[in-house]
């Protein structure tokens, strides 16, 4: 395991640096590292690491969601309330509709199987999008109009809907029909996730303040450890209550960090956020390398041109959905284009659920996994590249505003 960890960090960091020097997003180097070192190419990563890969990816995602919550400005988020809600479902639904329409002709699958494929493709990747939106908030690009906050909120909610739809479509493909309660649970999971997160954040703020008032000052490093520990519990709570009560762990983590920073003095929030950012330097590497390791490159050869065409058609529908969400806002066309580009990348959700239909023995299992793998390879670098090289041209830096 130690050798695998060394390879993940050293090779992943080296490849990220090489990509950065040739003006490519760092994520591309990390994804390539994972694909090459993974079990489907050189097979140099220990099976014990791969066995807990999904858990390690969740841990990395928790770290960046905490940083996102600490950087999120509620007053800015209020400015983009309606578009954020629309962004949480309209682009994904538009993409699923596209796959249902064109999938049967391009891939030779049934409508229900096409719906399963569409649900796999429908989720935007928080692992790619969230770090970039946090970076934009720190650099003050587009924050005056709440653009990073809008994308951050929409991308966080987007996965909840898509995973529910995926479960329903898989049930239909198995012949057991859709479960109405799964759709009812969508708003329940959102509301409960936010509520539990807010309560947790307020408790942490009170706990740290109480200890400080009694001359039991808690170092910022310890505060970060406690916050991360509570965040892991919130993620675990989603699993503990699965099948009983629906809770979104991701929303709980981000709302916890957000409510904490509201109730805490700015100096403490700044120091805690800086320390979480240092953790992210390591977490980013293992997140994207392990996402790459989950990609079975062999399945891309089976997908064919039909799958490539379907992915790009779906992206067009998705982009139209994002543009519709922006109608009635004060964003100009450049800013709307940036929102479209930010919703292109797919990675973590596709890596997590792409193999589920195959493991369940569905006839469409191989083609679903093939399309999922291909979507990661195409859209993760494409979306990262588009965001990294367009934000200075499409967004306004706030300190330049008149």
XYZ file of C-alpha atoms in Angstrom:
402
model
C 0.000 0.000 0.000
C 2.815 2.435 0.816
C 4.322 1.934 -2.643
C 0.935 2.635 -4.223
C 0.500 5.810 -2.162
C 3.985 6.948 -3.179
C 3.165 6.375 -6.850
C -0.166 8.172 -6.559
C 1.364 11.276 -4.990
C 4.705 11.470 -6.796
C 3.668 10.420 -10.305
C 0.339 12.249 -10.023
C 2.058 15.461 -8.934
C 4.728 15.132 -11.627
C 2.159 14.580 -14.385
C 0.062 17.484 -13.091
C 3.137 19.746 -13.216
C 3.990 18.638 -16.752
C 0.441 19.398 -17.910
C 0.568 22.785 -16.199
C 3.813 23.661 -17.989
C 2.325 22.870 -21.396
C -0.761 24.936 -20.478
C -3.127 22.027 -19.879
C -5.268 21.633 -16.726
C -3.527 19.741 -13.922
C -6.458 17.340 -13.652
C -5.554 15.816 -17.028
C -2.168 14.702 -15.718
C -3.767 13.191 -12.613
C -6.430 11.327 -14.607
C -3.788 9.974 -16.995
C -1.712 8.841 -14.010
C -4.669 6.903 -12.621
C -5.513 5.290 -15.952
C -1.904 4.220 -16.600
C -1.139 3.024 -13.056
C -4.574 1.463 -12.627
C -5.595 -2.201 -12.899
C -6.495 -2.004 -16.579
C -3.103 -0.827 -17.914
C 0.084 -1.291 -15.798
C -1.729 -2.588 -12.691
C 0.752 -0.959 -10.297
C -1.705 0.044 -7.565
C -2.259 -2.252 -4.604
C -5.650 -3.984 -4.507
C -6.146 -2.758 -0.932
C -6.032 0.841 -2.201
C -8.446 0.099 -5.048
C -10.747 -1.701 -2.619
C -11.297 1.498 -0.635
C -10.986 3.811 -3.635
C -14.599 5.006 -3.459
C -14.217 5.862 0.240
C -10.978 7.744 -0.375
C -12.654 9.720 -3.169
C -15.484 10.646 -0.780
C -12.953 11.840 1.794
C -11.315 14.114 -0.775
C -14.703 15.422 -1.863
C -15.613 16.198 1.752
C -12.461 18.304 2.143
C -13.215 20.476 -0.880
C -16.903 20.801 0.111
C -15.810 22.108 3.513
C -13.584 24.644 1.792
C -16.471 25.566 -0.509
C -18.816 26.119 2.429
C -16.266 28.273 4.227
C -15.887 30.432 1.109
C -19.598 30.648 0.230
C -21.157 34.074 0.714
C -24.841 33.712 1.595
C -25.749 37.226 0.470
C -24.243 36.481 -2.941
C -26.060 33.152 -3.079
C -29.408 34.850 -2.416
C -28.913 36.881 -5.585
C -28.967 33.719 -7.694
C -31.631 31.694 -5.888
C -33.960 30.817 -8.784
C -31.228 30.001 -11.359
C -29.425 27.838 -8.775
C -32.583 25.768 -8.270
C -33.074 25.412 -12.030
C -29.408 24.444 -12.500
C -29.892 21.607 -10.021
C -32.227 19.695 -12.336
C -32.929 21.284 -15.747
C -29.546 20.581 -17.458
C -29.532 16.963 -16.213
C -33.128 16.380 -17.326
C -32.367 17.895 -20.748
C -29.395 15.543 -21.145
C -31.433 12.484 -20.134
C -34.148 13.429 -22.634
C -31.504 13.701 -25.386
C -30.156 10.226 -24.609
C -33.669 8.727 -24.517
C -34.424 10.262 -27.932
C -31.167 9.467 -29.744
C -29.776 6.539 -27.721
C -31.844 3.735 -29.266
C -30.843 4.712 -32.829
C -27.147 5.282 -32.065
C -26.523 2.396 -29.648
C -29.269 -0.109 -30.429
C -30.752 -0.068 -26.912
C -34.333 0.182 -25.658
C -35.858 3.434 -24.372
C -35.585 2.270 -20.756
C -31.936 1.256 -21.251
C -31.314 4.638 -22.885
C -32.824 6.276 -19.792
C -30.331 4.355 -17.617
C -27.474 5.610 -19.818
C -28.870 9.146 -19.663
C -29.010 9.055 -15.866
C -25.374 7.923 -15.735
C -24.370 10.771 -18.041
C -26.623 13.369 -16.409
C -24.526 14.277 -13.365
C -21.997 17.091 -13.470
C -18.763 16.274 -11.622
C -18.438 18.107 -8.283
C -14.840 16.865 -8.107
C -13.961 18.899 -11.211
C -16.329 21.839 -10.747
C -16.229 22.585 -6.997
C -12.448 23.206 -6.689
C -12.557 25.609 -9.616
C -15.527 27.545 -8.243
C -13.787 27.843 -4.862
C -10.689 29.138 -6.652
C -12.777 31.708 -8.550
C -14.379 32.903 -5.318
C -10.940 33.372 -3.788
C -9.714 35.240 -6.891
C -12.950 37.304 -6.956
C -13.892 36.436 -10.525
C -17.638 36.696 -11.162
C -18.504 36.755 -7.457
C -20.231 40.145 -7.661
C -22.969 38.481 -9.720
C -22.739 35.244 -7.756
C -21.612 33.120 -10.725
C -19.283 30.706 -8.879
C -21.832 30.467 -6.064
C -24.592 29.679 -8.563
C -22.595 26.901 -10.218
C -21.414 25.551 -6.870
C -24.955 25.301 -5.475
C -26.411 23.831 -8.672
C -23.665 21.230 -9.052
C -24.055 20.122 -5.429
C -27.811 19.553 -5.816
C -27.548 18.068 -9.311
C -26.144 14.722 -8.149
C -29.001 14.097 -5.707
C -31.599 14.137 -8.493
C -29.519 12.149 -10.961
C -28.738 9.311 -8.554
C -32.438 8.991 -7.650
C -33.398 8.892 -11.330
C -30.670 6.339 -11.994
C -32.015 4.038 -9.259
C -35.535 4.334 -10.662
C -34.512 3.648 -14.251
C -32.415 0.643 -13.196
C -35.469 -0.755 -11.358
C -37.524 -0.284 -14.518
C -34.846 -2.017 -16.608
C -34.994 -4.946 -14.173
C -38.752 -5.084 -14.638
C -39.720 -4.007 -11.131
C -41.003 -0.543 -12.094
C -40.247 2.886 -10.656
C -40.619 3.636 -6.945
C -42.639 6.806 -6.385
C -41.104 7.269 -2.929
C -37.665 7.720 -4.473
C -38.917 10.877 -6.189
C -40.669 12.062 -3.015
C -37.371 11.630 -1.176
C -35.566 14.154 -3.411
C -36.867 17.319 -1.651
C -36.734 15.512 1.709
C -33.032 14.664 1.274
C -32.246 18.248 0.252
C -34.135 19.897 3.143
C -32.883 17.456 5.792
C -29.313 17.634 4.495
C -29.264 21.421 4.697
C -31.030 21.505 8.090
C -28.733 18.943 9.743
C -25.694 20.682 8.258
C -26.785 24.084 9.594
C -27.383 22.683 13.085
C -23.974 20.970 13.026
C -22.214 24.162 11.899
C -23.925 26.276 14.571
C -22.987 23.713 17.225
C -19.327 23.757 16.149
C -19.244 27.554 16.224
C -20.783 27.546 19.730
C -18.438 24.795 20.932
C -15.292 26.608 19.783
C -16.519 29.960 21.119
C -17.441 28.455 24.511
C -14.024 26.862 24.907
C -12.343 30.158 23.970
C -14.441 32.054 26.536
C -13.295 29.631 29.242
C -9.617 30.091 28.325
C -9.495 26.665 26.701
C -8.431 27.923 23.306
C -8.580 25.273 20.592
C -5.846 25.581 17.979
C -7.009 26.107 14.410
C -5.389 22.833 13.359
C -7.515 20.974 15.920
C -10.599 22.872 14.755
C -9.999 21.596 11.232
C -9.668 18.014 12.492
C -12.918 18.319 14.480
C -14.766 19.891 11.526
C -13.582 17.141 9.176
C -14.578 14.504 11.745
C -18.104 15.930 11.963
C -18.250 16.099 8.150
C -17.362 12.402 7.898
C -20.154 11.643 10.399
C -22.628 13.580 8.252
C -21.606 11.551 5.209
C -21.920 8.344 7.242
C -25.357 9.442 8.487
C -26.623 9.283 4.903
C -25.593 5.608 4.751
C -26.860 4.751 8.245
C -30.342 6.083 7.448
C -30.496 4.721 3.895
C -33.868 3.098 3.303
C -35.359 4.915 6.324
C -34.871 8.646 5.880
C -33.330 10.351 2.847
C -30.504 12.788 3.643
C -27.990 14.394 1.280
C -24.593 14.055 2.951
C -22.884 16.360 0.451
C -25.343 19.192 1.118
C -25.066 18.596 4.867
C -21.281 18.992 4.742
C -21.356 22.181 2.692
C -24.168 23.789 4.727
C -22.326 22.855 7.949
C -19.210 24.709 6.784
C -21.314 27.614 5.538
C -23.244 28.097 8.800
C -19.989 27.736 10.759
C -18.338 30.573 8.859
C -21.417 32.796 9.321
C -21.340 32.418 13.120
C -17.541 32.579 13.471
C -15.362 35.690 13.346
C -13.809 36.225 9.870
C -10.230 35.817 11.132
C -10.931 32.281 12.377
C -12.758 31.353 9.161
C -9.812 32.593 7.106
C -7.270 30.575 9.101
C -9.400 27.411 9.087
C -10.055 27.756 5.356
C -6.327 28.156 4.690
C -5.531 24.963 6.592
C -8.288 23.041 4.780
C -6.811 24.352 1.530
C -3.456 22.801 2.422
C -5.169 19.451 2.967
C -6.796 19.812 -0.443
C -3.362 19.918 -2.107
C -2.950 16.243 -1.199
C -6.600 15.244 -1.438
C -6.860 16.612 -4.991
C -4.115 14.266 -6.184
C -5.561 11.086 -4.731
C -9.120 12.038 -5.801
C -8.354 12.430 -9.493
C -5.736 9.681 -9.693
C -8.219 7.233 -8.170
C -10.966 8.448 -10.527
C -8.587 7.682 -13.386
C -7.811 4.270 -11.882
C -11.528 3.434 -11.972
C -11.597 4.009 -15.735
C -11.363 0.784 -17.737
C -9.862 2.078 -20.968
C -10.770 -1.160 -22.754
C -14.448 -0.286 -22.712
C -13.860 2.836 -24.779
C -12.915 0.600 -27.700
C -16.300 -1.115 -27.479
C -18.274 2.102 -27.354
C -17.675 3.174 -30.951
C -18.501 6.381 -32.780
C -22.181 6.062 -31.870
C -21.354 6.578 -28.202
C -19.115 9.551 -28.981
C -21.883 11.127 -31.064
C -24.422 10.504 -28.297
C -22.192 12.149 -25.666
C -21.798 15.310 -27.749
C -25.509 15.442 -28.622
C -26.306 15.100 -24.916
C -23.861 17.920 -24.121
C -25.630 20.172 -26.620
C -28.990 19.499 -24.921
C -27.342 20.024 -21.525
C -25.895 23.347 -22.668
C -29.315 24.496 -23.867
C -30.683 23.539 -20.447
C -28.027 25.632 -18.686
C -28.710 28.592 -21.005
C -32.443 28.381 -20.221
C -31.621 28.541 -16.508
C -29.889 31.868 -17.108
C -32.910 33.530 -18.747
C -34.183 36.474 -16.741
C -30.869 36.971 -14.918
C -28.507 39.949 -15.150
C -25.720 37.808 -16.606
C -24.375 38.838 -20.003
C -23.743 36.357 -22.819
C -20.091 35.823 -21.864
C -21.031 34.974 -18.291
C -23.783 32.652 -19.478
C -21.298 30.909 -21.748
C -19.007 30.333 -18.772
C -21.895 28.693 -16.885
C -22.451 26.406 -19.889
C -18.763 25.427 -19.978
C -18.720 24.803 -16.221
C -21.465 22.198 -16.555
C -19.619 20.042 -19.109
C -17.303 17.829 -16.995
C -18.249 14.372 -15.763
C -16.087 12.113 -13.592
C -16.886 11.021 -10.043
C -20.547 10.003 -10.363
C -19.920 8.232 -13.679
C -16.996 6.321 -12.143
C -19.150 5.392 -9.144
C -22.348 4.184 -10.850
C -21.227 3.360 -14.405
C -20.547 -0.287 -13.548
C -23.727 -0.884 -11.518
C -25.934 -2.092 -14.433
C -23.205 -4.564 -15.457
C -22.883 -5.892 -11.887
C -26.671 -6.365 -11.799
C -26.542 -8.430 -14.975
C -28.554 -6.018 -17.136
C -28.191 -6.627 -20.896
C -27.169 -2.990 -21.361
C -24.454 -3.228 -18.680
C -21.461 -3.251 -21.012
C -22.659 -0.355 -23.149
C -23.575 1.718 -20.060
C -20.080 1.252 -18.652
C -18.523 1.980 -22.042
C -20.400 5.261 -22.404
C -19.637 6.220 -18.773
C -15.897 5.637 -19.275
C -15.878 7.504 -22.560
C -17.765 10.452 -21.033
C -15.092 10.789 -18.326
C -12.240 10.666 -20.829
C -13.896 13.247 -23.102
C -15.645 15.675 -20.766
C -13.444 15.844 -17.632
C -10.415 17.262 -19.507
C -12.675 19.252 -21.867
C -14.604 20.902 -19.035
C -11.503 21.551 -16.930
C -9.662 23.024 -19.915
C -12.655 25.209 -20.863
C -13.005 26.634 -17.351
C -9.301 27.194 -16.749
C -8.732 29.033 -20.012
C -11.954 31.010 -20.279
C -12.702 32.526 -16.872
C -10.399 35.546 -17.335
C -11.997 36.282 -20.708
C -15.611 35.611 -19.781
C -15.850 36.799 -16.158
C -15.123 40.166 -14.562
C -12.728 40.452 -11.647
C -14.626 42.167 -8.840
C -11.944 44.635 -7.792
C -12.139 45.997 -11.354
C -15.848 46.752 -11.047
C -16.844 50.403 -10.963
